[in-house]
Every structure is written in structure tokens, then in C-alpha cells.
């Protein structure tokens, strides 16, 4: 409950702002930028420590031999962090940007790998930086196919905001003219290597319903003036991104939106601020502030504002809203229909394929390109065609180093060193990104018995796969193998990682948008139906997941909602 015991406010006036943003990651950084640009005095609350661009990237320029274990995790670290170490980006060089397993415990009713980054910038320092627009078919899918609820917006509503964030963030890509994956405001694309191009041509020759394009990613291939104004430079293709980029070559809150917001003079950034709850005023009939626990002093402090943006990342946003109880909202703020925390969804990453490729022994590839080759979803796009709902996006990449080398025999001595000094043959790796269908049974809720170190209830995760996910996985493995075979690949092998939900790090839902307050929490502007001065624009707002990487959509939704909030404030509606 939002009582005021042990409150160390320091005076209401001192702690009052025009807007409060909870979270400083990808969507929170965008909320801060837009609100500050429009002149609002904005407080950004971040539960973790401060991380300043350039200054606080301690491993960014280190060589492998500069690390005690050459970048690898020790057995002790792996034993202490069975969840975090499952993430591909968690290493000796980057683990300081990850939440360790003991630092914020949660209860897994079903296995769920919750990967988190608690610091200024959040997971924007760690993300994979793949950015694709949704198409009209993604927004129309739930209404057409009868799952989840109808989206209250469509592609045309978000298209100008996609352009807005693409221009500022910097997105490399090719104009491909596809209605299944709309074009954007692109910097020059990265280039496929010779084997990837060959596979592409053979897939296009054998399938009329499939497209193969170079990946679109938030990397500056050729910075424009707006990027130079941010102090950012060209991507160096180092593929050390999770350490923090000293060049600002990829988009992060730390290198882009937060410094931009700070230059306006309207930003107040407060790290070490664990949000307990949103304060609701019964008499005013709206939210009036946010209650935090200082992570260092453990003191409770209240901050006040006219509008509140909740961008704590999907599951923590659900946690905060569920914990924001009052006489008006006994089950969590905005939760009149009891659906808060339900319909959690994610992306299915379980299927992978690998194969060898003959030829091209006189060719190699240059640098460490930060994106893969993409096949937009080709299943159930325009109508229902299979025995499963929705589909999957496919990614593949080809490389030469290491392929064809054998592990047989002694891995020591002159002959072994001579053998590995020459590149092996070419190989290709393919993976899926499958859409999952939001279900009421997939949910999170607060524990009644366990609290964290800040006195806040721990989160219980109850999220799992279903039969639809298994069918999508099976189809990808079949279709992927068929495509590789028709492309002339050999030694094709498939794998089901059986990884738990969460490791995709694309968790969404729980506070979904919709047209009807009886079946959704947020309206078409990301406002809580029953408390419209609270906006939710991170992954928790998603009604469905689509097959694309979601971060660009979070950014566009946030910029759109922030500008609407400012307009509504000017009109006196909030």
C-alpha cells in the first residue's frame, strides 16, 4: 500500500517535476529525450548505478590477454549465476552490466530465465541492436486470427514515429520494397559475404513467397549530422558491443537519448532508485507521484509529477504496477479488469540449423559485421495457411574461420598450429525468432511471502511454451533444412535448445494495449484506461509480439506517447 511511513521527501516542492520516467533503458531514454525536448522538467529514476558514456566502459578497449581468464567466465561465476550465464553476451568482459542471480531473486513457478541490466542505460548497453518495423499484417494479426485482443493502432499510426526514431538513432539497412517488412529511414546497409549472397540467390530461385535481405541494425555505417551532434561516430565492426561502445557506433540511451535530454537542462537523473510503487491520490482521481527506496540508504522517498512514464522493462513494469495498490486500485493501479500481469508473451528462439558449404576456398570475409541476413516471416502472413497460428522470422550468417577443422588428435604442437593458421571451409548458421501467442495462463504475479532486499514483493513467473510453439519450431526446422539443401549446403544438422522462455530477452505483455477497458489495460496512446496520466510504453504494453525484434517498436510507441502527453498537458487534460 502507498502509506507514508519513513518517508524522506525533502520537501514536496523540491521533489516535484513536470514528468517522471521510471527506467533509463531503450524506451525510458526515449521518453526522457522527447519530454525534455518539449520543455518538461523530467526526473528519470533508475534502480541501478550511474553509467556515463565513455567514462564507465572499463573493458571497451581491452585485448583478450588483458583479462585474467581471456574473457571467459570462471566455474565459480557460472555456478553462482546459472541464469545470467546462459545469456550469450555474459562474459568476463561484460558481466558488470548484468544483474547477478543473487542480486534480485524471483520465483520461477515455471522455468524462466530473466536477464536484466540494472544501470543507467539498462539493457540498451547489451541489446543485439536488430531493428525492424512491424508491417500492417503484424498489427492486424490478432483481430484477423482471433487471438489476444485487437490492437488499438495500426501501421499507419506508427509509421511517422518509426521514421522519427530511425533518423535519430541511426539504422543501417537496404530499401527492399517489401510490404511484410516496411522500409525505413536508412543509413547505408552492411554487405552480405559471397556465400550468403549465393544462398540468397538460390532461396529466391526456389521460393516465390520468401525474401532474403541484409539485416537492419542500429549501427552508424555513415553518420549523419544529427548523429555527429550527439557525439557519436561510425561503427568499427568490432563486435564488442556489450562492453559499451566508446565510438557511439550503436544506439544506446547512454550515447544518445540521455545526453541529448541532459543538454536541454530539463533532465534530472537519479540512479540507485528502486521504485516501490506509483502514488495514487483518491481525491484528485489520478496518479501524483512515485515512491522509491534508495538502494544505498534503504530510505523511502516520494517524488511528484503531473505525468508518469513507466519504462522499467516488461516484467519489472508489471511488478511496479501490481505493487501500486490503493483503496481505488486494491489489485494494482489500472487493474480494474484483473488482467494486469497476464498475457505475457515472448519470442521462441529454440530452433537452430548448421551446415557446411563447398567451394569459395579463394574467398574470405572482412570484419565483424554486426547483423545477420534476414528472411521476413512467410507463414500465415496474409491469411491462415497452416495448423499453427502466426510464424517466425529467420536469420542466417556464413563464415569461414574454424569450419572444417577437426578436434581429433593432439591439440598442441607445430602441426596443430600450422593447421589452425589456415581457415577451414565455409559454414552457415541459421536460427528462428518465432511469435508466441499471448495466453492468460502465461502470467506474472507478486509473492505473498517473499520480499526482496528493498521490502518489495518478489515476482513469480509462470510462463511456458504451448503446442503452437512446438508446431512453429517443427516447421522452422523442416523449412530451414529444406532451404539450406536447395541452396546446396551439406552436412545439415538441426537442434532444439529447449531453452526456457526469457532467454530471448524479448518478454512482452502484461499491460497490453487495446480498444476495450474490459479486456486491456492501455488505450491507443499507451495511457492506463482508468488512470490516464500514467503511460506505459516498454515491452509490457505489447498486445502481441510479431516476428520482428521489438525494440524499434518500443521506441516509436514511446516517442508517440510522449508527444501526446505533452499536448494533453497543454490542453489541461492531464
GROMACS .gro file of C-alpha atoms in nm, residues 9-20 40-43 266 268 284 288-290 301-307:
model
   29
    9UNK     CA    1   1.090   1.359   0.090
   10UNK     CA    2   1.299   1.669   0.144
   11UNK     CA    3   1.002   1.889   0.076
   12UNK     CA    4   0.728   1.837  -0.180
   13UNK     CA    5   0.831   2.136  -0.389
   14UNK     CA    6   1.191   2.018  -0.414
   15UNK     CA    7   1.074   1.674  -0.524
   16UNK     CA    8   0.818   1.792  -0.781
   17UNK     CA    9   0.871   1.771  -1.157
   18UNK     CA   10   0.658   1.800  -1.468
   19UNK     CA   11   0.718   1.436  -1.556
   20UNK     CA   12   0.871   1.125  -1.404
   40UNK     CA   13   0.920   1.945  -1.938
   41UNK     CA   14   1.129   1.924  -1.624
   42UNK     CA   15   1.177   1.549  -1.617
   43UNK     CA   16   1.303   1.314  -1.346
  266UNK     CA   17   1.547   1.981  -1.819
  268UNK     CA   18   1.730   1.520  -1.355
  284UNK     CA   19  -0.770   1.401  -0.736
  288UNK     CA   20   0.051   1.210  -0.833
  289UNK     CA   21   0.396   1.061  -0.789
  290UNK     CA   22   0.633   0.772  -0.738
  301UNK     CA   23   1.144   0.891  -0.083
  302UNK     CA   24   0.848   1.027  -0.276
  303UNK     CA   25   0.864   1.229  -0.597
  304UNK     CA   26   0.572   1.405  -0.761
  305UNK     CA   27   0.472   1.492  -1.118
  306UNK     CA   28   0.177   1.555  -1.348
  307UNK     CA   29   0.256   1.260  -1.575
   0.00000   0.00000   0.00000
